[in-house]
Amino acid sequence: MGPDVPLLNDYKQEFFLKRFPQTVLGGPRFKLGYCAPPYIYVNQIILFLTPWVLGGVGTLLYQLGIMKDYYTAALSGGLMFVTALILQMTNLYAKQKTVRVERMQIQNTLTDEDEFEFSSCVGSETVKFIIPGKKYIINTVFHSLLAGVLCGLGTWYLLPNRITLLYSNIGGTVMIFVFGWVTICIGEYSLIINTATETATFQALDTYEITALMRPFYIFVFIAVDLAHRFAVNTAILEQTNQILHIIFLFLPFLWAMGILPPLDALFLWGMEQLLEFGLGGSPMSSNTKLLVMFLISAGTAIASYFIPSTLGVILFMTGFGFILSLNLSEIGFAFKHTMISHLASSKSKNMHRGLRIQFGWREFIFYLTVLTFALIEASLLHQFAGFSSFSKASPQAIASYILIILLIIMWLLREIQRVYLFGVFRNPFYPKDVRTVTVFMEKQRRLMKVGVVRRILLTLVSPFAMIAFLSLDRSLQNLHSVSVCIGFTRIFRMVWQNTENALLDIVVVSIAQMLVFNPDLWWNRSLDTGIRLLLVGILRDRLLQFVSKLQFAIAILLTSWTEKKQRRKSTATLITLNVIFLPILLTFVAISALLSSPLLPLFTLPVFLIGFPRPIRSWPGPVGATACVCSDTVYYQQMVPSLAVALQSALAAGSLGLSLPGSHYLCRFQDRLMWILVLEKGFTYCGVNIKGLELQETSCHAAEAHRVDEIFEMAFEHQEHAKILSPNHHFGHILTPCTVLPVRLYSDARSVLSGIIDSHENLKHLKDDFIKVLVWMLVQYCYKKSKTLESPGNADKSKGGSFPENPHSGAVERSRPLREEDSFSVDTIEDWTDDSDIFDLEPSGRLKDRKEPGQLGTTPKVHLPIPGSVETRSQDVPQEMSPEDKLYRAVVLGLPAVDKGKQQEVLPQVEFSCCYSELLSIPEEWRTAPVPTSKVNEMRQRFPEEWYHFTLSQLDFFHLKEKPSNLLEDLMKDKALKDLYIHGVLSCCFGLFGLDNTVPAPSHVFRAYTGGIPWSVGLDWLTGKPELFQLALKAFRYTFKLMVDKASLGPVENFKELANYLEEYENDWYIGLVSDLEWQQAVLQEKPYLFSLGHDPNMGIYTGRVLTLQELLVQVGKLNDEAVRGQWANLSWELLYATNDDEERYSIQAHPVLLRNLTVQAADPPLGYPIYSSELLHLPLF
């Protein structure tokens, strides 16, 4: 699709033009899209201005000196509260009136969905349209009370005398008074009358009507500062802040309309996350509950440290709790819970505990306890004996600084040397070149693996202890009961373990600053202790990195909107020109979004940049991995994720994936699979990630971006054999930067065209003979496995008169009879007709079970009881060769009365075995009732592979028998009755799948037989009536087809031993079936080594084979620009939740090879995105 596809279709444009003015004004609907009476607009204007009128009454009384300011506020608030209650009661009355007398309305599908019929100025429809009301009664009262408080405090906030005292300017007072009341009216309308849809939407559904509280909350924040200024002692900083906020107060409607201010749920989650990370030294959490609990515990720890009376106690408390809170406490608690259950409950719980010991067990417990003990000892000793000296170039703290600087440089080099690109720009000369296989890669990467081990030791053990030494020697810790010390040092003592790399960088920066700036009169040294300096450096570091990342994202959008021809729209040149002209404003937007840690939102992914509202780092409100668009391809990701998680553990621990922080995104690629990895939380020796799998059925947009991803990875990993040293990254500036490759155990997918194999006459000619051999092997194996259920051969002696009990439905998958795709009328089917046949019978399989033998046709139906112990024989009185007319006559049995044979039980003759053990391999009794003529039985005797049959029997060991004769196998081979049973069983299956014709099957028939979609016939009808036998026959045919493909590819089978090896391999290591089968998905999850499927392309007219092979292969991994992902997800949220632009061909979902726009949309959480797999939080241990 071209680049000038509409950003919004016509219907959505009209919808947006109606919704946006409503959002700006806080809820009044002045653009309806249809003709409405004038009183609808007048009523809304009156209600909009009501708070101003009520506040104006109080303001007038105050200005005239009749009432004090706080009395006027109380009066205005009371009037507003009463008014709000009256309005809500009016809505409830209108709803009850409508329910009491409800008029039948005929919906017109051609009108707008929100069109109303208004009868009068105060009619029930009018009231319900203007005042939709609240869902909950408690909100009716609470919101009305809040509206009164808001109006009262707003009146107090905007008193003209008060404003004049702040600015001493009449013109400014008038401006602030007028536009300030407009802001309050907007907030009141959204709270009481009708809540507008906010552009800043975090949750898809507003279940508890929290959106109505958003605008009043921000008004209260501004009023709170003014109240603090009123009642606090004269403070210059408060007065200046109040003056600035009074001006910003006028722009609140603009900030609401542009979606810069977050909704309350996102605000509190974002606030807790920022305070936990930068104020308390923690990490963002993967769920709201964990975030809240961790925030409360961390805040309690900081507060408790304030009341500790000794400096040594403070040091030990901060060190100990900093270490404990940086651990994976949720997994430790989970393991502890199941440990207790395992001691008190059943063995089932013990098994669960053993599985959890991989994550946390005694080894980990001892390791953590040892580290904690040494940390406490080190901190206490250093502080006690060397913690009172001031900082100088030769002081102990300076020596610790030098060690930290060296550690930072070494760890930084060891991290970069493991990545394929240095700084993302130049190819790493130490990285293995042209790596395509696991063995070659592992051989070449041995040196880098050693580097990773060294870095892991430095990161996990050396660096934290070195930083604790630096902090324990700081003189700032001598200041007890200091808020700044408690906050700063509680944060850094935890960050040493929680985020070691960033903590090391921050301490090095602060120590270098201390070395360069010794002047004690400078603000840096005079007013700030070391803890607060580290806090400020940490915030500055994070915001600076965000600024650079956002700026790269903005530049990428600007450049690619022109350089990528498919992204070049008619408006592109104009937009680029405006961005260049207003570059300072663009940089300001980028800086503000970085300062707020909010995404930079490119509107419709065009170079039109807005500031998105702050939100948690995971971007989505729902629980991790709760939803995904599950399909048949999901199993491939389910199978590979455990192995991928193990590979990620070593890569993250070694540092080959770069600096991985919460909010980091990675993209993995293997063949047609794309895995999206999001780091959610990180701590000491653990990392929590979420892995998503993107769709395998590639659309044109998906394919275009996936092709670019393949190009980037191939350029980095596969085309470097003759590249120059430090060759540049040709895709620098792309949001994807290759990192490394990971060995993962997964399925490789190979597809081939079977032309020349399936349509070869020579191959098809041998298909039936091979099928008979495979079926013989299958039946023997089936009966042999069944025989293992018998306890001893004595059971066989006792039940010599019949076969062992058989449940025809055990172990079989019940399938419906294949649809009749074409008529199967033939002489063979005519021969099987009887008087009781009903062409309208819906269950033909039921009447095949009791059909007469061919030798009995033409006579009055009778029950012929066989002689006990004899082998069943067929009457030879009827001539085999008959004309079609005679067969038709014999089949119809003209003149004879119809007999209901369905009520007769056919009695089979008893089988006399010459070997007492033959009963163990006997075919179930009901499998011998196939309606096949005697001539075909004789013909099958001639075709029956007796040597193969003997070879198959000779491979049986009968180890399960306690006592067996030495000549057991010979006796079984000589038993003709047993052989006749197998001949009849094989013939029954051939009759069901191929009919009684001896013609070579066509490729289409082979395909239908493989898929189980053979056209209906009498033989198939009988076979499907025996589900277990049908499954065996279908399985044997699929094995036969796979054997045909292997013989055509690898050469003919030389002997029976080789054929048996083929079949045993198929049975043990292969699943041969269809991709659509449930068993296929189960085989993938069970990790069968090989899977084979036959397919057909009706458009091309070709047959295809698909082979999945389980092996350890290399998966390519690249790091994505975090801000590019967050920015595109912010636009997606705005576009779908506010503009409701869900068009599947919209511009913002089209392929963008540089921004990977389509893949990024897919990777979003449902319902906005559509990944086919999303894992729960995976806890990866990193030691």
Tab-separated table of C-alpha atoms in Angstrom, residues 30-365:
chain	number	residue	atom	x	y	z
A	30	PHE	CA	-21.397	20.662	20.872
A	31	LYS	CA	-20.652	18.680	17.698
A	32	LEU	CA	-23.124	15.834	17.456
A	33	GLY	CA	-23.109	14.862	13.786
A	34	TYR	CA	-26.874	15.312	13.543
A	35	CYS	CA	-29.434	18.058	14.060
A	36	ALA	CA	-30.385	18.642	17.700
A	37	PRO	CA	-32.696	21.235	19.285
A	38	PRO	CA	-31.057	24.487	20.446
A	39	TYR	CA	-31.915	23.829	24.091
A	40	ILE	CA	-29.452	20.902	24.082
A	41	TYR	CA	-26.582	23.330	23.517
A	42	VAL	CA	-28.012	26.012	25.832
A	43	ASN	CA	-28.450	23.544	28.691
A	44	GLN	CA	-24.837	22.357	28.372
A	45	ILE	CA	-23.536	25.950	28.361
A	46	ILE	CA	-25.549	26.762	31.489
A	47	LEU	CA	-24.284	23.686	33.297
A	48	PHE	CA	-20.709	24.436	32.190
A	49	LEU	CA	-20.843	27.980	33.662
A	50	THR	CA	-22.704	27.013	36.859
A	51	PRO	CA	-19.528	26.619	39.016
A	52	TRP	CA	-18.353	30.039	37.854
A	53	VAL	CA	-21.693	31.603	38.798
A	54	LEU	CA	-21.688	29.953	42.230
A	55	GLY	CA	-18.046	30.874	42.796
A	56	GLY	CA	-18.748	34.381	41.526
A	57	VAL	CA	-21.368	34.858	44.242
A	58	GLY	CA	-18.784	34.130	46.928
A	59	THR	CA	-16.142	36.217	45.178
A	60	LEU	CA	-18.514	39.206	44.967
A	61	LEU	CA	-19.406	38.951	48.665
A	62	TYR	CA	-15.714	38.869	49.549
A	63	GLN	CA	-14.793	41.781	47.310
A	64	LEU	CA	-17.597	43.852	48.834
A	65	GLY	CA	-16.258	43.068	52.302
A	66	ILE	CA	-19.413	41.281	53.399
A	67	MET	CA	-17.750	37.927	54.126
A	68	LYS	CA	-14.301	36.631	54.963
A	69	ASP	CA	-12.423	34.679	52.330
A	70	TYR	CA	-12.847	31.277	53.973
A	71	TYR	CA	-16.585	31.916	54.479
A	72	THR	CA	-16.983	32.731	50.824
A	73	ALA	CA	-15.159	29.503	49.947
A	74	ALA	CA	-17.488	27.521	52.226
A	75	LEU	CA	-20.565	29.218	50.722
A	76	SER	CA	-19.542	28.542	47.133
A	77	GLY	CA	-18.594	24.973	47.982
A	78	GLY	CA	-21.896	24.319	49.739
A	79	LEU	CA	-23.912	25.713	46.842
A	80	MET	CA	-21.942	23.580	44.400
A	81	PHE	CA	-22.433	20.446	46.506
A	82	VAL	CA	-26.218	20.959	46.616
A	83	THR	CA	-26.322	21.709	42.894
A	84	ALA	CA	-24.317	18.583	42.074
A	85	LEU	CA	-26.607	16.400	44.198
A	86	ILE	CA	-29.691	17.878	42.517
A	87	LEU	CA	-28.247	17.156	39.092
A	88	GLN	CA	-27.447	13.549	40.020
A	89	MET	CA	-30.895	13.012	41.531
A	90	THR	CA	-32.436	14.422	38.346
A	91	ASN	CA	-30.545	11.830	36.335
A	92	LEU	CA	-31.717	9.002	38.628
A	93	TYR	CA	-35.322	10.217	38.343
A	94	ALA	CA	-35.057	10.347	34.542
A	95	LYS	CA	-33.710	6.792	34.444
A	96	GLN	CA	-36.516	5.473	36.669
A	97	LYS	CA	-39.122	7.281	34.618
A	98	THR	CA	-37.744	5.783	31.426
A	99	VAL	CA	-37.766	2.284	32.914
A	100	ARG	CA	-41.315	2.701	34.209
A	101	VAL	CA	-42.755	3.743	30.840
A	102	GLU	CA	-40.499	2.485	28.082
A	103	ARG	CA	-41.459	3.218	24.500
A	104	MET	CA	-40.736	0.750	21.736
A	105	GLN	CA	-38.122	2.189	19.403
A	106	ILE	CA	-37.207	0.909	15.994
A	107	GLN	CA	-33.475	1.191	15.470
A	108	ASN	CA	-32.432	2.669	12.159
A	109	THR	CA	-29.066	1.192	11.171
A	110	LEU	CA	-28.441	4.088	8.789
A	111	THR	CA	-28.348	6.667	11.591
A	112	ASP	CA	-25.472	7.366	13.937
A	113	GLU	CA	-25.204	5.019	16.866
A	114	ASP	CA	-25.454	7.885	19.388
A	115	GLU	CA	-28.479	9.687	17.945
A	116	PHE	CA	-31.198	10.575	20.437
A	117	GLU	CA	-34.813	11.678	20.081
A	118	PHE	CA	-35.460	14.727	22.263
A	119	SER	CA	-38.996	15.591	23.341
A	120	SER	CA	-38.567	18.634	25.598
A	121	CYS	CA	-36.043	20.875	27.294
A	122	VAL	CA	-36.105	18.861	30.525
A	123	GLY	CA	-37.365	15.545	29.159
A	124	SER	CA	-35.897	12.259	30.309
A	125	GLU	CA	-33.999	11.728	27.058
A	126	THR	CA	-32.527	15.233	27.328
A	127	VAL	CA	-31.433	14.683	30.916
A	128	LYS	CA	-29.884	11.295	30.172
A	129	PHE	CA	-28.070	12.723	27.153
A	130	ILE	CA	-26.585	15.721	28.972
A	131	ILE	CA	-26.053	14.026	32.366
A	132	PRO	CA	-25.247	10.322	31.835
A	133	GLY	CA	-24.973	9.784	35.597
A	134	LYS	CA	-22.759	7.514	37.682
A	135	LYS	CA	-22.632	3.724	37.717
A	136	TYR	CA	-22.299	3.503	41.501
A	137	ILE	CA	-24.339	5.292	44.170
A	138	ILE	CA	-21.246	5.887	46.282
A	139	ASN	CA	-19.667	7.800	43.404
A	140	THR	CA	-22.815	9.916	43.129
A	141	VAL	CA	-22.292	11.175	46.683
A	142	PHE	CA	-18.499	11.226	46.652
A	143	HIS	CA	-18.172	13.091	43.345
A	144	SER	CA	-20.815	15.619	44.427
A	145	LEU	CA	-18.945	16.247	47.671
A	146	LEU	CA	-15.671	16.534	45.773
A	147	ALA	CA	-17.298	19.026	43.372
A	148	GLY	CA	-18.331	21.206	46.310
A	149	VAL	CA	-14.836	21.130	47.822
A	150	LEU	CA	-13.318	21.895	44.414
A	151	CYS	CA	-15.586	24.875	43.827
A	152	GLY	CA	-14.969	26.249	47.314
A	153	LEU	CA	-11.191	25.944	47.170
A	154	GLY	CA	-11.202	27.175	43.576
A	155	THR	CA	-13.037	30.290	44.662
A	156	TRP	CA	-10.449	30.831	47.378
A	157	TYR	CA	-7.611	30.138	44.911
A	158	LEU	CA	-8.855	32.695	42.363
A	159	LEU	CA	-9.864	35.563	44.643
A	160	PRO	CA	-8.793	38.758	42.803
A	161	ASN	CA	-7.202	40.316	45.883
A	162	ARG	CA	-5.056	37.216	46.373
A	163	ILE	CA	-3.923	37.213	42.749
A	164	THR	CA	-3.131	40.939	42.925
A	165	LEU	CA	-0.905	40.337	45.952
A	166	LEU	CA	1.046	37.752	43.944
A	167	TYR	CA	1.569	39.782	40.774
A	168	SER	CA	0.647	43.446	41.559
A	169	ASN	CA	-0.810	43.702	38.076
A	170	ILE	CA	-4.487	44.335	37.310
A	171	GLY	CA	-4.275	42.971	33.753
A	172	GLY	CA	-2.623	39.774	34.935
A	173	THR	CA	-5.227	39.408	37.673
A	174	VAL	CA	-8.088	39.639	35.188
A	175	MET	CA	-6.462	37.107	32.845
A	176	ILE	CA	-5.772	34.608	35.624
A	177	PHE	CA	-9.262	35.087	37.122
A	178	VAL	CA	-11.112	34.540	33.814
A	179	PHE	CA	-9.081	31.672	32.402
A	180	GLY	CA	-8.583	30.130	35.823
A	181	TRP	CA	-12.345	29.800	36.192
A	182	VAL	CA	-12.509	28.233	32.748
A	183	THR	CA	-10.089	25.583	34.013
A	184	ILE	CA	-12.213	24.959	37.119
A	185	CYS	CA	-15.412	24.767	35.058
A	186	ILE	CA	-13.796	22.161	32.811
A	187	GLY	CA	-12.775	20.122	35.841
A	188	GLU	CA	-16.227	20.415	37.453
A	189	TYR	CA	-18.054	19.426	34.260
A	190	SER	CA	-15.962	16.295	33.792
A	191	LEU	CA	-16.523	15.394	37.459
A	192	ILE	CA	-20.272	15.926	37.736
A	193	ILE	CA	-21.967	16.283	34.359
A	194	ASN	CA	-20.254	14.151	31.709
A	195	THR	CA	-16.734	12.720	31.846
A	196	ALA	CA	-14.821	13.314	28.626
A	197	THR	CA	-12.680	10.646	27.004
A	198	GLU	CA	-9.102	11.565	27.834
A	199	THR	CA	-6.307	11.545	25.267
A	200	ALA	CA	-4.099	10.197	28.058
A	201	THR	CA	-5.666	6.757	28.431
A	202	PHE	CA	-3.850	3.957	30.232
A	203	GLN	CA	-6.598	1.425	30.941
A	204	ALA	CA	-8.898	0.316	28.139
A	205	LEU	CA	-11.870	0.225	30.562
A	206	ASP	CA	-12.722	2.675	33.346
A	207	THR	CA	-14.420	0.218	35.675
A	208	TYR	CA	-14.463	2.352	38.829
A	209	GLU	CA	-14.998	5.796	37.219
A	210	ILE	CA	-11.505	6.994	38.060
A	211	THR	CA	-11.213	9.073	34.878
A	212	ALA	CA	-13.650	11.638	36.295
A	213	LEU	CA	-11.216	12.335	39.141
A	214	MET	CA	-8.237	13.070	36.905
A	215	ARG	CA	-8.805	16.779	36.179
A	216	PRO	CA	-9.972	17.699	39.712
A	217	PHE	CA	-6.880	15.977	41.127
A	218	TYR	CA	-4.493	18.213	39.181
A	219	ILE	CA	-6.499	21.292	40.191
A	220	PHE	CA	-6.187	20.222	43.836
A	221	VAL	CA	-2.402	19.891	43.406
A	222	PHE	CA	-2.145	23.562	42.350
A	223	ILE	CA	-4.481	24.641	45.142
A	224	ALA	CA	-2.422	22.673	47.689
A	225	VAL	CA	0.688	24.699	46.831
A	226	ASP	CA	-1.287	27.894	47.262
A	227	LEU	CA	-2.599	26.733	50.654
A	228	ALA	CA	0.940	25.868	51.744
A	229	HIS	CA	2.007	29.357	50.739
A	230	ARG	CA	-0.890	30.898	52.700
A	231	PHE	CA	-0.317	29.110	55.988
A	232	ALA	CA	3.446	28.553	55.936
A	233	VAL	CA	5.964	31.091	57.079
A	234	ASN	CA	6.950	33.473	54.325
A	235	THR	CA	9.212	31.439	52.085
A	236	ALA	CA	10.617	32.866	48.885
A	237	ILE	CA	10.747	29.508	47.150
A	238	LEU	CA	7.073	28.835	47.908
A	239	GLU	CA	6.036	32.278	46.686
A	240	GLN	CA	7.929	31.870	43.422
A	241	THR	CA	6.497	28.394	42.942
A	242	ASN	CA	2.979	29.674	43.580
A	243	GLN	CA	3.416	32.457	41.053
A	244	ILE	CA	4.634	30.031	38.398
A	245	LEU	CA	1.866	27.534	39.097
A	246	HIS	CA	-0.842	30.182	38.836
A	247	ILE	CA	0.305	30.810	35.281
A	248	ILE	CA	0.607	27.099	34.439
A	249	PHE	CA	-2.891	26.677	35.908
A	250	LEU	CA	-4.290	28.524	32.903
A	251	PHE	CA	-2.698	25.975	30.552
A	252	LEU	CA	-4.101	22.899	32.299
A	253	PRO	CA	-6.836	22.466	29.626
A	254	PHE	CA	-4.118	22.422	26.974
A	255	LEU	CA	-2.061	19.858	28.913
A	256	TRP	CA	-5.161	17.680	29.368
A	257	ALA	CA	-6.110	17.899	25.719
A	258	MET	CA	-2.581	17.050	24.534
A	259	GLY	CA	-2.403	14.055	26.856
A	260	ILE	CA	0.751	15.179	28.668
A	261	LEU	CA	-0.626	14.746	32.194
A	262	PRO	CA	-1.100	11.061	33.040
A	263	PRO	CA	-4.313	9.472	34.312
A	264	LEU	CA	-4.329	8.736	38.012
A	265	ASP	CA	-3.605	5.009	37.791
A	266	ALA	CA	-0.594	5.577	35.527
A	267	LEU	CA	0.519	8.548	37.647
A	268	PHE	CA	0.672	6.613	40.907
A	269	LEU	CA	2.324	3.576	39.332
A	270	TRP	CA	4.873	5.791	37.579
A	271	GLY	CA	5.475	7.802	40.738
A	272	MET	CA	6.064	4.705	42.865
A	273	GLU	CA	8.366	3.266	40.216
A	274	GLN	CA	10.433	6.452	39.984
A	275	LEU	CA	10.678	6.824	43.766
A	276	LEU	CA	11.570	3.154	44.192
A	277	GLU	CA	14.278	3.294	41.517
A	278	PHE	CA	15.844	6.719	42.077
A	279	GLY	CA	14.861	7.519	45.646
A	280	LEU	CA	15.202	4.116	47.279
A	281	GLY	CA	17.657	2.304	44.974
A	282	GLY	CA	15.254	-0.450	43.886
A	283	SER	CA	14.157	-1.782	40.535
A	284	PRO	CA	10.888	-1.463	38.601
A	285	MET	CA	8.627	-4.423	39.276
A	286	SER	CA	6.736	-6.699	36.899
A	287	SER	CA	3.336	-6.288	38.567
A	288	ASN	CA	1.420	-3.577	40.390
A	289	THR	CA	1.169	-5.633	43.576
A	290	LYS	CA	4.897	-6.329	43.745
A	291	LEU	CA	5.594	-2.667	43.027
A	292	LEU	CA	3.366	-1.503	45.878
A	293	VAL	CA	4.723	-4.032	48.388
A	294	MET	CA	8.354	-3.344	47.483
A	295	PHE	CA	7.787	0.411	47.628
A	296	LEU	CA	6.267	0.221	51.123
A	297	ILE	CA	9.022	-2.051	52.445
A	298	SER	CA	11.761	0.105	50.918
A	299	ALA	CA	10.227	3.318	52.231
A	300	GLY	CA	9.904	1.728	55.679
A	301	THR	CA	13.567	0.763	55.589
A	302	ALA	CA	14.622	4.334	54.787
A	303	ILE	CA	12.435	5.723	57.567
A	304	ALA	CA	13.677	3.181	60.108
A	305	SER	CA	17.302	4.076	59.402
A	306	TYR	CA	16.545	7.642	60.579
A	307	PHE	CA	15.870	6.474	64.149
A	308	ILE	CA	18.955	4.272	64.626
A	309	PRO	CA	21.119	5.942	67.322
A	310	SER	CA	24.630	4.821	66.269
A	311	THR	CA	26.554	5.233	63.042
A	312	LEU	CA	27.725	1.623	63.112
A	313	GLY	CA	24.136	0.473	63.459
A	314	VAL	CA	23.126	2.632	60.519
A	315	ILE	CA	25.912	1.146	58.388
A	316	LEU	CA	24.991	-2.442	59.259
A	317	PHE	CA	21.261	-1.799	58.826
A	318	MET	CA	21.668	-0.172	55.405
A	319	THR	CA	24.135	-2.797	54.186
A	320	GLY	CA	22.032	-5.732	55.355
A	321	PHE	CA	18.670	-4.504	54.125
A	322	GLY	CA	20.162	-3.182	50.912
A	323	PHE	CA	21.421	-6.673	50.129
A	324	ILE	CA	18.241	-8.488	51.204
A	325	LEU	CA	15.872	-6.221	49.273
A	326	SER	CA	17.951	-6.607	46.106
A	327	LEU	CA	17.318	-10.362	46.038
A	328	ASN	CA	14.494	-12.079	44.199
A	329	LEU	CA	12.253	-12.129	47.239
A	330	SER	CA	9.157	-13.392	45.417
A	331	GLU	CA	10.932	-16.546	44.242
A	332	ILE	CA	12.590	-17.049	47.629
A	333	GLY	CA	9.197	-16.762	49.320
A	334	PHE	CA	7.679	-19.138	46.770
A	335	ALA	CA	10.422	-21.704	47.384
A	336	PHE	CA	10.121	-21.334	51.155
A	337	LYS	CA	6.356	-21.833	50.978
A	338	HIS	CA	6.680	-25.079	49.041
A	339	THR	CA	9.494	-26.228	51.322
A	340	MET	CA	7.130	-25.929	54.263
A	341	ILE	CA	4.377	-27.700	52.365
A	342	SER	CA	6.738	-30.503	51.377
A	343	HIS	CA	7.484	-31.195	55.047
A	344	LEU	CA	3.854	-31.083	56.110
A	345	ALA	CA	1.937	-32.402	53.134
A	346	SER	CA	2.068	-35.153	50.504
A	347	SER	CA	4.846	-36.352	48.231
A	348	LYS	CA	3.316	-34.350	45.410
A	349	SER	CA	4.433	-31.184	47.109
A	350	LYS	CA	7.899	-32.672	47.530
A	351	ASN	CA	8.157	-33.170	43.818
A	352	MET	CA	7.165	-29.573	43.270
A	353	HIS	CA	9.853	-28.472	45.701
A	354	ARG	CA	12.523	-30.452	43.906
A	355	GLY	CA	11.658	-28.626	40.708
A	356	LEU	CA	12.018	-25.285	42.472
A	357	ARG	CA	15.448	-26.097	43.888
A	358	ILE	CA	16.860	-25.234	40.478
A	359	GLN	CA	15.837	-21.612	41.160
A	360	PHE	CA	16.533	-21.392	44.893
A	361	GLY	CA	17.936	-24.095	47.108
A	362	TRP	CA	20.499	-24.674	49.822
A	363	ARG	CA	23.395	-23.773	47.535
A	364	GLU	CA	21.910	-20.362	46.801
A	365	PHE	CA	20.977	-19.843	50.454
